[in-house]
Amino acid sequence: MVKIITRVIKEIEPLKNALLIEGLPGIGHVGRLAAEHLVHEFNGELFLELFCYDFPPQVLVKDDGTIEYMSAKFYAIREPKPMIVVLGNTQALSPIGQYHLAEEIVKIGIKYGANFVYTLGGFGVGKLCEEIKVYGATTSKELAEKLKEHGILFRTDGGGIVGAAGLMLMFADLNGIPGICLMGETPGYLIDPNAAKAVLEKFCKLENIEVDMTELEKRAKGMEQFIEKIKKFEEEMLKAAQAKPPSDEDLRYIG
């Protein structure tokens, strides 16, 4: 059994009919960016930290020289509707650790009033997407129909959802509460605020709430400019390589 330690930061009363929202690191950091945005926009209150013996065996060193633990943090949001948002800087390293972590997060969510689970993540497609599609998975056919009504797609290749985003749906269902996973298309090799925005937009429509996306849009614009610079650099390198034929000296090092 993998040891898990929790530390209460602030005593709070259980919320009523809360959404448990997972935003741990994953493909493109899509889920983490989306969940962080909810915490920022709705003034989430940190109330609990979780540490797991299957997290990477390290601490992070911050700019001021102090350390940051590998952890998951739970935030309470009361308006516009009750939410418990889980953020973190890592996931568990092993399969057994993933199971224990997902189970514990769901148990903590239920303890503090959650009766519905959302997991957020990225769907890696290996390329940039001009129009980002959002894929979903859920614990019931009724919810699947609801996702379809909101233009959310389903995978047809039989693929799985790895890590907390998938396993938390299982533990939600085993505990008798429904769950939905939302995944935004992303290249998978860069941090993707555009995909996070697409996922949040679907979440907001499903829950009938409004979220100011300005900060995410700024981050997305910055990422787009960064990508354009990379593309330009690659084009220039390609042109230079095509313009200069290899010399005899260069050919000596080609095996």
GROMACS .gro file of C-alpha atoms in nm:
model
  255
    1MET     CA    1   0.000   0.000   0.000
    2VAL     CA    2   0.125   0.348  -0.090
    3LYS     CA    3   0.142   0.585   0.204
    4ILE     CA    4  -0.054   0.910   0.169
    5ILE     CA    5  -0.034   1.201   0.414
    6THR     CA    6  -0.287   1.484   0.433
    7ARG     CA    7  -0.241   1.816   0.609
    8VAL     CA    8  -0.536   2.040   0.688
    9ILE     CA    9  -0.448   2.402   0.613
   10LYS     CA   10  -0.782   2.546   0.721
   11GLU     CA   11  -1.084   2.385   0.880
   12ILE     CA   12  -1.390   2.432   0.660
   13GLU     CA   13  -1.746   2.306   0.671
   14PRO     CA   14  -1.836   2.058   0.395
   15LEU     CA   15  -1.978   2.229   0.089
   16LYS     CA   16  -2.324   2.137  -0.035
   17ASN     CA   17  -2.357   1.947  -0.364
   18ALA     CA   18  -2.007   2.046  -0.473
   19LEU     CA   19  -1.824   1.960  -0.794
   20LEU     CA   20  -1.490   1.786  -0.742
   21ILE     CA   21  -1.260   1.913  -1.021
   22GLU     CA   22  -0.923   1.753  -1.095
   23GLY     CA   23  -0.645   1.959  -1.251
   24LEU     CA   24  -0.322   1.765  -1.203
   25PRO     CA   25  -0.038   1.788  -1.459
   26GLY     CA   26  -0.088   1.593  -1.779
   27ILE     CA   27  -0.065   1.626  -2.158
   28GLY     CA   28  -0.006   1.991  -2.247
   29HIS     CA   29  -0.084   2.081  -1.886
   30VAL     CA   30  -0.435   2.141  -2.020
   31GLY     CA   31  -0.625   2.026  -1.710
   32ARG     CA   32  -0.394   2.205  -1.471
   33LEU     CA   33  -0.424   2.536  -1.660
   34ALA     CA   34  -0.802   2.510  -1.673
   35ALA     CA   35  -0.837   2.423  -1.303
   36GLU     CA   36  -0.587   2.693  -1.200
   37HIS     CA   37  -0.797   2.945  -1.389
   38LEU     CA   38  -1.108   2.846  -1.195
   39VAL     CA   39  -0.922   2.886  -0.864
   40HIS     CA   40  -0.786   3.226  -0.969
   41GLU     CA   41  -1.111   3.367  -1.107
   42PHE     CA   42  -1.332   3.245  -0.823
   43ASN     CA   43  -1.092   3.310  -0.534
   44GLY     CA   44  -1.040   2.947  -0.436
   45GLU     CA   45  -0.941   2.895  -0.074
   46LEU     CA   46  -0.664   2.645   0.002
   47PHE     CA   47  -0.782   2.413   0.279
   48LEU     CA   48  -0.589   2.085   0.247
   49GLU     CA   49  -0.263   1.944   0.109
   50LEU     CA   50  -0.189   1.585   0.014
   51PHE     CA   51   0.153   1.416  -0.002
   52CYS     CA   52   0.210   1.071  -0.148
   53TYR     CA   53   0.509   0.837  -0.112
   54ASP     CA   54   0.474   0.759  -0.483
   55PHE     CA   55   0.534   1.119  -0.590
   56PRO     CA   56   0.879   1.190  -0.742
   57PRO     CA   57   1.147   1.170  -0.469
   58GLN     CA   58   1.242   1.536  -0.473
   59VAL     CA   59   1.153   1.888  -0.367
   60LEU     CA   60   1.152   2.190  -0.599
   61VAL     CA   61   1.371   2.493  -0.526
   62LYS     CA   62   1.195   2.827  -0.574
   63ASP     CA   63   1.353   3.155  -0.685
   64ASP     CA   64   1.384   3.274  -0.325
   65GLY     CA   65   1.579   2.962  -0.226
   66THR     CA   66   1.297   2.794  -0.032
   67ILE     CA   67   1.156   2.454  -0.124
   68GLU     CA   68   0.824   2.346  -0.265
   69TYR     CA   69   0.696   1.995  -0.190
   70MET     CA   70   0.558   1.757  -0.449
   71SER     CA   71   0.192   1.769  -0.353
   72ALA     CA   72  -0.172   1.800  -0.446
   73LYS     CA   73  -0.368   2.095  -0.306
   74PHE     CA   74  -0.742   2.124  -0.246
   75TYR     CA   75  -0.921   2.456  -0.293
   76ALA     CA   76  -1.278   2.542  -0.195
   77ILE     CA   77  -1.490   2.766  -0.418
   78ARG     CA   78  -1.833   2.876  -0.300
   79GLU     CA   79  -1.957   3.101  -0.582
   80PRO     CA   80  -2.092   3.084  -0.852
   81LYS     CA   81  -2.145   2.725  -0.734
   82PRO     CA   82  -1.969   2.501  -0.481
   83MET     CA   83  -1.650   2.344  -0.617
   84ILE     CA   84  -1.353   2.157  -0.474
   85VAL     CA   85  -1.060   2.201  -0.711
   86VAL     CA   86  -0.752   1.979  -0.690
   87LEU     CA   87  -0.427   2.123  -0.824
   88GLY     CA   88  -0.077   1.981  -0.805
   89ASN     CA   89   0.274   1.976  -0.945
   90THR     CA   90   0.288   1.601  -1.010
   91GLN     CA   91   0.103   1.273  -1.040
   92ALA     CA   92   0.201   0.939  -0.890
   93LEU     CA   93   0.484   0.750  -1.060
   94SER     CA   94   0.357   0.390  -1.053
   95PRO     CA   95   0.027   0.222  -1.144
   96ILE     CA   96  -0.045   0.129  -0.780
   97GLY     CA   97   0.033   0.485  -0.676
   98GLN     CA   98  -0.206   0.620  -0.938
   99TYR     CA   99  -0.484   0.400  -0.804
  100HIS     CA  100  -0.427   0.497  -0.442
  101LEU     CA  101  -0.401   0.867  -0.526
  102ALA     CA  102  -0.718   0.873  -0.740
  103GLU     CA  103  -0.913   0.684  -0.474
  104GLU     CA  104  -0.795   0.917  -0.196
  105ILE     CA  105  -0.877   1.234  -0.392
  106VAL     CA  106  -1.231   1.111  -0.454
  107LYS     CA  107  -1.274   1.014  -0.087
  108ILE     CA  108  -1.156   1.358   0.027
  109GLY     CA  109  -1.389   1.524  -0.222
  110ILE     CA  110  -1.687   1.327  -0.094
  111LYS     CA  111  -1.591   1.405   0.267
  112TYR     CA  112  -1.606   1.776   0.188
  113GLY     CA  113  -1.939   1.761   0.008
  114ALA     CA  114  -1.870   1.663  -0.353
  115ASN     CA  115  -2.142   1.470  -0.536
  116PHE     CA  116  -2.009   1.505  -0.892
  117VAL     CA  117  -1.660   1.465  -1.039
  118TYR     CA  118  -1.499   1.646  -1.331
  119THR     CA  119  -1.154   1.551  -1.455
  120LEU     CA  120  -0.983   1.784  -1.703
  121GLY     CA  121  -0.700   1.702  -1.938
  122GLY     CA  122  -0.543   1.710  -2.282
  123PHE     CA  123  -0.594   1.483  -2.581
  124GLY     CA  124  -0.258   1.459  -2.759
  125VAL     CA  125  -0.278   1.471  -3.138
  126GLY     CA  126   0.088   1.550  -3.214
  127LYS     CA  127   0.019   1.868  -3.413
  128LEU     CA  128  -0.114   2.222  -3.376
  129CYS     CA  129  -0.492   2.252  -3.412
  130GLU     CA  130  -0.654   2.561  -3.558
  131GLU     CA  131  -0.996   2.461  -3.426
  132ILE     CA  132  -0.967   2.269  -3.099
  133LYS     CA  133  -1.208   1.981  -3.045
  134VAL     CA  134  -1.305   1.866  -2.697
  135TYR     CA  135  -1.343   1.496  -2.625
  136GLY     CA  136  -1.529   1.350  -2.331
  137ALA     CA  137  -1.598   1.038  -2.131
  138THR     CA  138  -1.848   0.978  -1.856
  139THR     CA  139  -1.991   0.728  -1.612
  140SER     CA  140  -2.342   0.698  -1.762
  141LYS     CA  141  -2.526   0.692  -2.094
  142GLU     CA  142  -2.748   0.977  -1.978
  143LEU     CA  143  -2.448   1.201  -1.923
  144ALA     CA  144  -2.301   1.088  -2.255
  145GLU     CA  145  -2.612   1.219  -2.431
  146LYS     CA  146  -2.571   1.551  -2.248
  147LEU     CA  147  -2.212   1.577  -2.370
  148LYS     CA  148  -2.322   1.512  -2.728
  149GLU     CA  149  -2.575   1.795  -2.703
  150HIS     CA  150  -2.288   2.032  -2.620
  151GLY     CA  151  -2.074   1.924  -2.915
  152ILE     CA  152  -1.835   1.712  -2.712
  153LEU     CA  153  -1.691   1.419  -2.905
  154PHE     CA  154  -1.607   1.061  -2.804
  155ARG     CA  155  -1.308   0.854  -2.898
  156THR     CA  156  -1.386   0.566  -3.132
  157ASP     CA  157  -1.043   0.400  -3.130
  158GLY     CA  158  -1.087   0.220  -2.798
  159GLY     CA  159  -0.812   0.428  -2.637
  160GLY     CA  160  -0.788   0.482  -2.263
  161ILE     CA  161  -0.752   0.777  -2.026
  162VAL     CA  162  -0.434   0.734  -1.825
  163GLY     CA  163  -0.376   0.862  -1.472
  164ALA     CA  164  -0.600   1.054  -1.236
  165ALA     CA  165  -0.825   1.187  -1.513
  166GLY     CA  166  -0.939   0.832  -1.591
  167LEU     CA  167  -0.914   0.657  -1.255
  168MET     CA  168  -1.107   0.924  -1.067
  169LEU     CA  169  -1.408   0.851  -1.289
  170MET     CA  170  -1.387   0.487  -1.186
  171PHE     CA  171  -1.367   0.567  -0.814
  172ALA     CA  172  -1.647   0.821  -0.848
  173ASP     CA  173  -1.868   0.554  -1.003
  174LEU     CA  174  -1.769   0.297  -0.738
  175ASN     CA  175  -1.876   0.548  -0.473
  176GLY     CA  176  -2.210   0.609  -0.642
  177ILE     CA  177  -2.147   0.955  -0.783
  178PRO     CA  178  -2.137   1.057  -1.152
  179GLY     CA  179  -1.833   1.188  -1.332
  180ILE     CA  180  -1.722   1.350  -1.657
  181CYS     CA  181  -1.380   1.381  -1.818
  182LEU     CA  182  -1.317   1.667  -2.064
  183MET     CA  183  -1.006   1.662  -2.285
  184GLY     CA  184  -0.896   1.934  -2.524
  185GLU     CA  185  -0.699   1.857  -2.840
  186THR     CA  186  -0.334   1.958  -2.798
  187PRO     CA  187  -0.003   1.888  -2.972
  188GLY     CA  188   0.120   1.732  -2.648
  189TYR     CA  189   0.469   1.880  -2.662
  190LEU     CA  190   0.396   2.230  -2.528
  191ILE     CA  191   0.195   2.400  -2.255
  192ASP     CA  192  -0.140   2.472  -2.418
  193PRO     CA  193  -0.363   2.750  -2.279
  194ASN     CA  194  -0.575   2.741  -2.596
  195ALA     CA  195  -0.679   2.382  -2.524
  196ALA     CA  196  -0.742   2.474  -2.158
  197LYS     CA  197  -0.973   2.753  -2.273
  198ALA     CA  198  -1.164   2.515  -2.502
  199VAL     CA  199  -1.212   2.270  -2.214
  200LEU     CA  200  -1.327   2.544  -1.977
  201GLU     CA  201  -1.577   2.675  -2.230
  202LYS     CA  202  -1.741   2.331  -2.249
  203PHE     CA  203  -1.735   2.299  -1.870
  204CYS     CA  204  -1.905   2.637  -1.832
  205LYS     CA  205  -2.179   2.543  -2.078
  206LEU     CA  206  -2.241   2.213  -1.901
  207GLU     CA  207  -2.263   2.384  -1.561
  208ASN     CA  208  -2.431   2.704  -1.684
  209ILE     CA  209  -2.172   2.938  -1.534
  210GLU     CA  210  -1.959   3.220  -1.674
  211VAL     CA  211  -1.583   3.256  -1.638
  212ASP     CA  212  -1.373   3.552  -1.751
  213MET     CA  213  -1.122   3.401  -1.996
  214THR     CA  214  -0.905   3.714  -2.034
  215GLU     CA  215  -0.598   3.576  -1.853
  216LEU     CA  216  -0.609   3.247  -2.042
  217GLU     CA  217  -0.644   3.436  -2.370
  218LYS     CA  218  -0.334   3.642  -2.284
  219ARG     CA  219  -0.137   3.326  -2.211
  220ALA     CA  220  -0.262   3.171  -2.534
  221LYS     CA  221  -0.154   3.477  -2.733
  222GLY     CA  222   0.192   3.460  -2.579
  223MET     CA  223   0.220   3.092  -2.668
  224GLU     CA  224   0.109   3.160  -3.026
  225GLN     CA  225   0.382   3.423  -3.063
  226PHE     CA  226   0.637   3.177  -2.924
  227ILE     CA  227   0.527   2.912  -3.174
  228GLU     CA  228   0.552   3.160  -3.461
  229LYS     CA  229   0.911   3.239  -3.362
  230ILE     CA  230   0.995   2.867  -3.360
  231LYS     CA  231   0.836   2.820  -3.703
  232LYS     CA  232   1.029   3.116  -3.844
  233PHE     CA  233   1.355   2.986  -3.698
  234GLU     CA  234   1.295   2.639  -3.844
  235GLU     CA  235   1.216   2.787  -4.187
  236GLU     CA  236   1.534   2.994  -4.182
  237MET     CA  237   1.743   2.694  -4.080
  238LEU     CA  238   1.588   2.485  -4.358
  239LYS     CA  239   1.658   2.755  -4.619
  240ALA     CA  240   2.017   2.788  -4.500
  241ALA     CA  241   2.069   2.413  -4.516
  242GLN     CA  242   1.925   2.396  -4.870
  243ALA     CA  243   2.131   2.692  -4.991
  244LYS     CA  244   2.467   2.555  -4.876
  245PRO     CA  245   2.574   2.220  -5.024
  246PRO     CA  246   2.788   2.007  -4.791
  247SER     CA  247   3.164   2.046  -4.832
  248ASP     CA  248   3.415   1.762  -4.837
  249GLU     CA  249   3.498   1.851  -4.479
  250ASP     CA  250   3.133   1.816  -4.375
  251LEU     CA  251   3.099   1.478  -4.550
  252ARG     CA  252   3.380   1.328  -4.347
  253TYR     CA  253   3.155   1.328  -4.042
  254ILE     CA  254   2.857   1.163  -4.204
  255GLY     CA  255   2.851   0.796  -4.104
   0.00000   0.00000   0.00000
